[in-house]
XYZ file of C-alpha atoms in Angstrom:
454
model
C -4.297 99.283 13.150
C -5.922 99.518 9.640
C -2.302 99.742 8.252
C -1.437 96.549 10.850
C -4.451 94.785 9.509
C -3.524 95.689 5.504
C 0.520 94.512 6.782
C -0.884 91.236 8.201
C -3.005 90.428 5.467
C -0.360 90.981 2.916
C 1.963 88.767 4.555
C -1.082 86.122 5.228
C -1.613 86.255 1.638
C 2.433 85.711 0.427
C 2.180 82.848 2.667
C -0.540 81.274 1.036
C 1.225 81.908 -2.252
C 4.870 80.657 -1.088
C 2.777 77.199 0.639
C 1.328 76.497 -2.760
C 4.568 76.694 -4.939
C 5.940 74.015 -2.146
C 4.101 71.383 -3.738
C 1.789 70.904 -6.635
C -1.105 68.161 -6.894
C -0.367 67.541 -10.530
C -3.331 64.620 -10.744
C -6.332 63.337 -9.885
C -8.846 64.625 -6.986
C -9.446 63.707 -3.773
C -13.174 64.149 -4.178
C -13.483 60.908 -6.847
C -11.970 58.487 -4.421
C -14.505 55.394 -4.282
C -15.476 55.793 -0.665
C -16.069 51.753 -0.715
C -12.348 51.476 -0.413
C -9.716 51.908 1.880
C -7.284 54.755 1.350
C -3.419 54.058 1.267
C -0.444 56.340 0.515
C 2.488 55.305 -1.213
C 6.221 57.468 -1.345
C 9.075 57.335 -4.339
C 11.987 59.589 -3.362
C 11.830 60.314 -6.963
C 10.411 59.598 -10.350
C 13.491 58.196 -11.952
C 13.750 55.293 -14.623
C 15.945 52.927 -11.751
C 15.110 50.038 -9.787
C 13.242 52.023 -6.443
C 10.932 54.017 -8.686
C 9.998 50.927 -10.690
C 9.189 48.642 -7.627
C 7.318 51.181 -6.497
C 5.238 51.934 -9.512
C 4.185 48.341 -9.427
C 3.345 48.039 -6.239
C 1.160 51.083 -6.968
C -0.429 49.071 -9.735
C -1.482 45.853 -8.256
C -2.615 48.426 -4.980
C -4.602 50.625 -7.014
C -7.055 47.109 -8.055
C -7.947 46.955 -4.469
C -7.587 50.383 -2.743
C -7.426 54.152 -3.590
C -3.831 54.958 -4.092
C -2.350 58.431 -3.494
C 0.931 58.641 -4.911
C 3.510 60.990 -3.553
C 7.165 61.456 -4.939
C 9.598 63.455 -4.004
C 10.909 64.636 -6.982
C 10.164 64.558 -10.626
C 11.371 62.420 -13.146
C 10.683 60.758 -16.750
C 8.230 58.480 -14.877
C 5.660 61.190 -13.830
C 2.929 60.244 -16.609
C 3.182 56.207 -15.501
C 2.698 57.352 -11.772
C -0.551 59.569 -12.371
C -1.582 56.525 -14.542
C -1.615 54.300 -11.844
C -2.753 56.748 -9.195
C -5.930 58.226 -8.033
C -4.088 61.153 -7.490
C -0.482 62.207 -7.761
C 1.340 64.701 -5.315
C 4.844 65.668 -6.415
C 6.896 67.795 -4.698
C 8.544 70.752 -6.425
C 12.276 72.095 -6.049
C 11.578 74.766 -3.678
C 9.815 71.801 -1.299
C 13.750 70.451 -0.739
C 14.934 73.291 0.349
C 12.519 74.361 2.256
C 11.415 71.244 4.525
C 9.100 71.795 7.016
C 7.221 74.604 4.149
C 7.107 71.350 2.461
C 5.471 69.284 5.289
C 2.931 71.945 6.340
C 1.612 72.047 2.840
C 1.102 68.279 2.497
C -0.293 68.454 5.666
C -2.903 70.741 5.049
C -3.971 68.684 1.811
C -4.097 65.234 3.251
C -5.652 65.640 7.196
C -9.095 65.763 5.794
C -8.485 62.746 4.067
C -9.196 58.848 5.830
C -5.554 57.351 5.095
C -5.754 53.698 6.266
C -1.652 53.355 5.664
C 1.015 54.338 3.874
C 3.821 52.986 1.658
C 7.424 54.911 1.888
C 9.835 53.283 -0.158
C 13.390 53.770 0.217
C 15.229 55.456 3.072
C 15.696 58.404 0.620
C 11.829 59.029 1.969
C 12.272 59.291 5.437
C 11.607 62.648 5.542
C 8.501 62.486 5.020
C 7.357 60.661 7.613
C 7.058 63.101 10.502
C 3.792 63.594 8.579
C 2.565 60.436 8.771
C 3.056 60.453 12.471
C 1.538 63.856 12.832
C -1.416 62.563 11.467
C -1.618 59.114 13.071
C -1.023 57.339 9.726
C 0.479 53.695 9.887
C 3.745 53.762 8.198
C 5.754 50.798 7.020
C 9.316 51.740 5.180
C 11.137 49.961 3.299
C 15.380 49.607 3.540
C 16.676 48.640 0.361
C 19.851 51.000 0.934
C 22.703 49.048 2.590
C 23.886 51.288 5.772
C 27.535 51.860 4.822
C 26.641 54.530 2.841
C 23.866 56.254 5.019
C 24.554 58.364 7.440
C 23.697 57.452 11.741
C 21.074 60.146 12.007
C 19.237 59.133 8.793
C 19.160 55.244 9.442
C 18.102 56.521 13.379
C 15.291 58.854 11.706
C 14.163 56.134 9.762
C 13.898 53.809 12.567
C 12.163 56.244 14.998
C 9.499 57.652 12.849
C 7.925 54.594 10.934
C 5.287 52.331 12.449
C 7.178 49.031 10.639
C 10.424 48.783 9.278
C 10.742 46.348 6.469
C 14.250 44.787 4.969
C 14.813 42.834 1.642
C 17.872 40.828 2.461
C 19.257 39.539 5.742
C 22.781 41.213 5.285
C 21.153 44.663 5.056
C 19.617 44.336 8.103
C 22.450 43.219 9.819
C 24.633 46.439 8.555
C 22.019 48.676 9.764
C 21.786 46.892 13.189
C 25.769 47.057 13.517
C 25.673 50.392 12.313
C 23.131 51.243 14.868
C 24.508 49.273 17.723
C 21.315 47.673 18.537
C 20.012 44.101 17.829
C 16.046 43.533 16.880
C 13.830 41.222 14.483
C 12.690 43.446 11.489
C 10.863 41.607 8.952
C 12.303 40.651 5.894
C 10.352 40.326 2.495
C 12.575 39.826 -1.035
C 10.511 42.099 -3.545
C 8.668 40.288 -6.323
C 10.046 41.298 -10.270
C 9.038 44.016 -11.717
C 7.460 44.838 -15.438
C 8.866 48.304 -17.189
C 6.260 51.063 -17.309
C 4.848 51.422 -20.673
C 6.766 54.557 -20.940
C 10.369 52.890 -20.842
C 9.415 50.538 -23.402
C 9.511 53.171 -25.988
C 13.198 52.379 -28.145
C 14.736 55.186 -29.151
C 16.168 55.128 -33.153
C 19.911 55.041 -31.785
C 18.939 52.308 -28.483
C 17.352 50.282 -31.598
C 20.955 50.713 -33.157
C 22.963 49.841 -30.141
C 20.826 46.479 -29.962
C 20.868 45.775 -33.863
C 24.806 45.797 -33.354
C 24.529 43.686 -30.526
C 22.550 40.987 -32.060
C 24.518 40.944 -35.207
C 27.652 40.284 -32.891
C 25.836 37.250 -31.352
C 24.704 35.985 -34.336
C 27.022 37.024 -37.209
C 29.738 36.406 -35.201
C 28.524 33.874 -32.880
C 30.189 35.634 -29.688
C 29.289 34.927 -26.084
C 27.627 38.033 -24.310
C 28.803 38.631 -20.517
C 26.565 41.047 -19.333
C 26.793 43.791 -16.394
C 24.119 46.060 -15.916
C 22.973 49.485 -13.838
C 24.503 52.621 -13.237
C 28.199 53.824 -13.950
C 29.464 54.477 -10.315
C 31.690 53.097 -8.207
C 29.289 51.313 -5.790
C 28.197 48.696 -8.970
C 32.139 47.297 -8.985
C 32.497 48.618 -13.329
C 35.886 48.433 -12.428
C 35.525 44.844 -10.939
C 33.805 43.908 -14.367
C 36.746 44.889 -16.365
C 38.956 42.926 -14.329
C 36.833 40.063 -14.506
C 36.585 40.536 -17.786
C 40.537 40.179 -18.298
C 40.657 36.862 -16.475
C 37.888 35.613 -17.973
C 39.103 36.274 -21.245
C 42.906 34.939 -19.933
C 41.433 31.619 -18.960
C 39.422 31.645 -22.729
C 41.628 32.833 -25.014
C 40.134 31.026 -28.342
C 36.577 31.250 -27.387
C 34.698 34.904 -28.841
C 33.427 36.731 -25.898
C 32.068 39.924 -25.616
C 31.643 41.961 -22.706
C 28.901 44.704 -22.273
C 27.598 47.074 -19.339
C 24.145 48.591 -20.103
C 24.193 51.394 -18.060
C 24.310 55.622 -17.750
C 27.029 57.073 -16.697
C 26.140 60.156 -14.684
C 27.821 63.630 -17.157
C 28.864 65.114 -13.729
C 31.577 62.344 -13.790
C 31.679 61.318 -17.433
C 34.905 63.324 -18.108
C 37.003 61.948 -15.114
C 35.472 58.174 -14.879
C 35.355 57.640 -18.886
C 38.912 57.898 -19.357
C 39.934 56.155 -16.363
C 37.614 52.957 -17.193
C 38.561 53.141 -20.710
C 42.224 52.633 -19.833
C 41.642 49.879 -17.134
C 39.951 48.391 -20.359
C 43.048 48.890 -22.661
C 45.717 47.652 -20.471
C 43.887 43.897 -19.843
C 43.304 43.843 -23.911
C 39.940 44.291 -23.669
C 39.622 47.110 -26.339
C 37.740 44.667 -29.029
C 35.714 43.036 -27.060
C 34.055 45.756 -24.244
C 31.635 47.624 -24.658
C 29.232 50.169 -22.780
C 26.294 50.482 -24.661
C 24.341 52.849 -22.486
C 20.706 53.142 -20.966
C 18.774 50.460 -23.134
C 14.583 51.021 -22.330
C 13.610 47.706 -23.553
C 16.345 45.942 -21.883
C 14.129 42.731 -21.864
C 16.344 42.658 -25.921
C 19.586 42.526 -23.887
C 18.749 39.584 -22.032
C 17.651 37.782 -24.611
C 21.017 38.269 -26.568
C 23.122 37.509 -23.060
C 24.503 34.535 -21.635
C 25.870 35.226 -18.775
C 25.183 38.148 -15.704
C 28.148 38.791 -13.405
C 26.868 41.350 -10.475
C 29.859 43.244 -9.801
C 28.436 45.552 -7.184
C 30.171 46.077 -4.113
C 27.082 46.893 -1.881
C 23.403 46.099 -3.987
C 20.607 44.654 -1.687
C 18.562 42.974 -4.604
C 19.127 44.364 -7.733
C 16.035 44.157 -10.095
C 18.278 43.428 -13.231
C 19.793 40.056 -11.432
C 15.968 39.578 -10.854
C 15.614 39.957 -14.592
C 18.117 38.158 -15.876
C 17.511 35.331 -13.874
C 14.016 35.608 -15.385
C 15.703 35.000 -18.773
C 17.534 31.575 -17.634
C 20.836 33.661 -17.432
C 23.710 32.025 -15.145
C 24.353 35.021 -12.369
C 27.476 34.956 -10.436
C 27.837 37.238 -7.543
C 30.225 37.957 -4.990
C 29.807 37.193 -1.077
C 28.516 39.582 1.500
C 27.886 42.472 -1.146
C 24.260 41.264 -1.646
C 21.388 39.479 -0.549
C 21.749 36.967 -3.135
C 24.663 34.806 -2.282
C 21.939 33.445 0.510
C 19.373 32.905 -2.170
C 21.881 30.983 -3.928
C 23.316 29.035 -1.135
C 20.012 27.882 -0.066
C 19.544 26.111 -3.457
C 22.634 24.745 -3.247
C 24.703 26.525 -5.829
C 26.671 28.519 -4.252
C 30.037 26.814 -4.967
C 28.823 27.395 -8.900
C 27.796 30.885 -8.700
C 29.199 32.828 -5.246
C 32.592 34.142 -5.955
C 34.690 35.028 -2.710
C 34.798 38.579 -1.589
C 35.372 41.009 -4.301
C 37.791 37.525 -5.868
C 37.807 38.538 -9.531
C 39.992 35.502 -10.155
C 37.387 33.513 -8.477
C 34.113 34.983 -10.515
C 36.649 34.094 -13.589
C 37.093 30.644 -12.393
C 33.584 29.849 -11.515
C 32.508 32.062 -15.171
C 34.729 30.186 -17.192
C 33.603 26.509 -15.793
C 29.932 27.501 -16.962
C 31.045 28.424 -20.494
C 33.075 25.000 -21.062
C 30.710 23.084 -19.713
C 27.143 22.656 -22.231
C 25.517 20.454 -19.192
C 26.471 22.424 -16.075
C 25.467 25.853 -18.127
C 21.719 24.528 -18.793
C 21.432 22.736 -15.460
C 22.187 26.500 -13.958
C 20.381 28.155 -16.393
C 17.084 25.638 -15.644
C 17.593 26.516 -11.848
C 18.243 30.038 -11.920
C 14.147 30.106 -14.057
C 13.063 28.527 -10.804
C 14.584 30.875 -8.492
C 12.922 33.993 -10.077
C 9.940 32.107 -10.575
C 9.365 30.861 -6.539
C 11.492 33.807 -4.718
C 10.585 37.040 -6.849
C 6.967 37.305 -7.313
C 5.277 40.970 -6.973
C 1.814 39.980 -6.775
C 3.006 38.336 -3.471
C 5.277 40.581 -2.041
C 2.857 43.087 -2.279
C 0.263 40.013 -0.155
C 2.759 39.628 2.455
C 3.241 43.658 3.188
C -0.747 43.676 3.408
C -1.051 40.784 5.539
C 1.513 43.426 7.854
C -1.182 46.294 8.110
C -3.416 44.936 11.087
C -0.522 43.817 13.114
C 1.227 47.366 12.652
C -2.464 49.811 13.282
C -2.685 47.789 16.521
C 0.689 48.600 17.703
C 0.342 52.530 16.638
C -3.076 52.548 18.690
C -1.185 50.567 21.326
C 1.538 53.028 21.209
C -0.559 56.542 21.043
C -2.748 55.079 24.130
C 0.648 54.888 25.932
C 1.755 57.993 25.122
C -1.731 59.745 26.084
C -1.503 58.034 29.306
C 2.015 59.788 29.542
C 0.700 63.337 28.932
C -2.157 63.029 31.504
C -0.072 61.075 34.362
C 3.432 63.714 34.005
C 2.118 65.970 32.816
C 4.126 66.626 29.582
C 1.771 68.196 26.876
C 4.727 70.945 26.213
C 6.346 67.930 24.610
C 5.367 67.650 21.315
C 3.221 64.290 19.959
C 6.316 63.490 17.283
C 8.990 63.738 20.581
C 6.845 61.610 22.349
C 6.662 58.541 19.354
C 10.046 58.832 19.505
C 11.109 58.659 22.638
C 8.795 55.731 23.059
C 10.540 53.825 19.991
C 13.639 54.615 21.213
C 12.810 53.118 24.455
C 10.968 49.606 22.206
C 14.219 49.621 19.993
C 16.892 49.746 22.539
C 18.609 52.608 20.974
C 20.895 54.019 23.049
C 20.727 57.848 22.731
C 18.514 60.471 23.290
C 16.029 62.167 21.187
């Protein structure tokens, strides 16, 4: 018996050590939370210097003025110190938690179960794996889906719908794609995100970046070049090849005008060897070798917007990229493809459909629209002014956060009703052997009209 107790005690020690490794509380203390404030959780899928984590940081910064904020990141990244600076408590999951998801949620449950949480914001469908925790802790959760369903699995999308208290979309075209994939018809709130400011850390310009900015400034001021910009990670979904093709058409339409085509964004090291050669070949074939540049990641991207004259959004699937919102705020005319983002609807409502929305993946149409603006100074100035007005009117981050917070009481009330319904079902049908999580999935399956078993 003594040997058994010793063995059992050692197992428990090893288990506790394992759990401590799974999750790391990196900043702050729960004991320092202000008891006079409500407490919320904000979840980011990672801490990279990309659109969604930067947007999450902006939301936390505003929420922190009114709430105790516990931020949770599912992956480390360069924005770690920025998240810590605006959060009362910042929790980052270690790499081992990705491999042991259930134990990671168990450890998080141990950390959060004694803290009163009023609501949670889960930014991106990539963070949906944390939602079971909030269901079991009876925390209202608002899941923001910015991704098109075409590159999401059906199970991933279904899980988000069934586990979140409310699902919020950034554009109608993104919602339509999700409803089509799941084969349902349901109304979800659509709120266009606000304009994000870059965290202070990402404003630090390295000497190499400064050299690239100075070179582009020289091309603009000394050589009198018009700069047409595209921005984002260099990947298929962003339509880099479409930008090259559109650049070739624009150069052909305006042979006498000095135009430089610039792509600002990183290329994944894993794809660099294969993709860079292919893109260079396309650039050469379109006769763009002397006027096309990949300038890589620029921390202070505002300097690039200030030098640019136009932005082309050539993405195949990109809901509401922050680069476009920032470009519009710098009075840059933007031309995009129909059906590939949420901007065609916005431009259509502003009466700019014929000037700023090209047919679906039609680079010839995009080039014609770009050439029309570049050769008509009066029209160019008019579009620039309208772009700035649209950005100021539609993309205000504080208003965006307020709109989200206005939904919280309704989401809380719905969750209470769902829990009361589950309690009655357990009492009437004696289904105590079924977990609360499965009860919630079944209830929401019926409410949303999903046609599969859970």
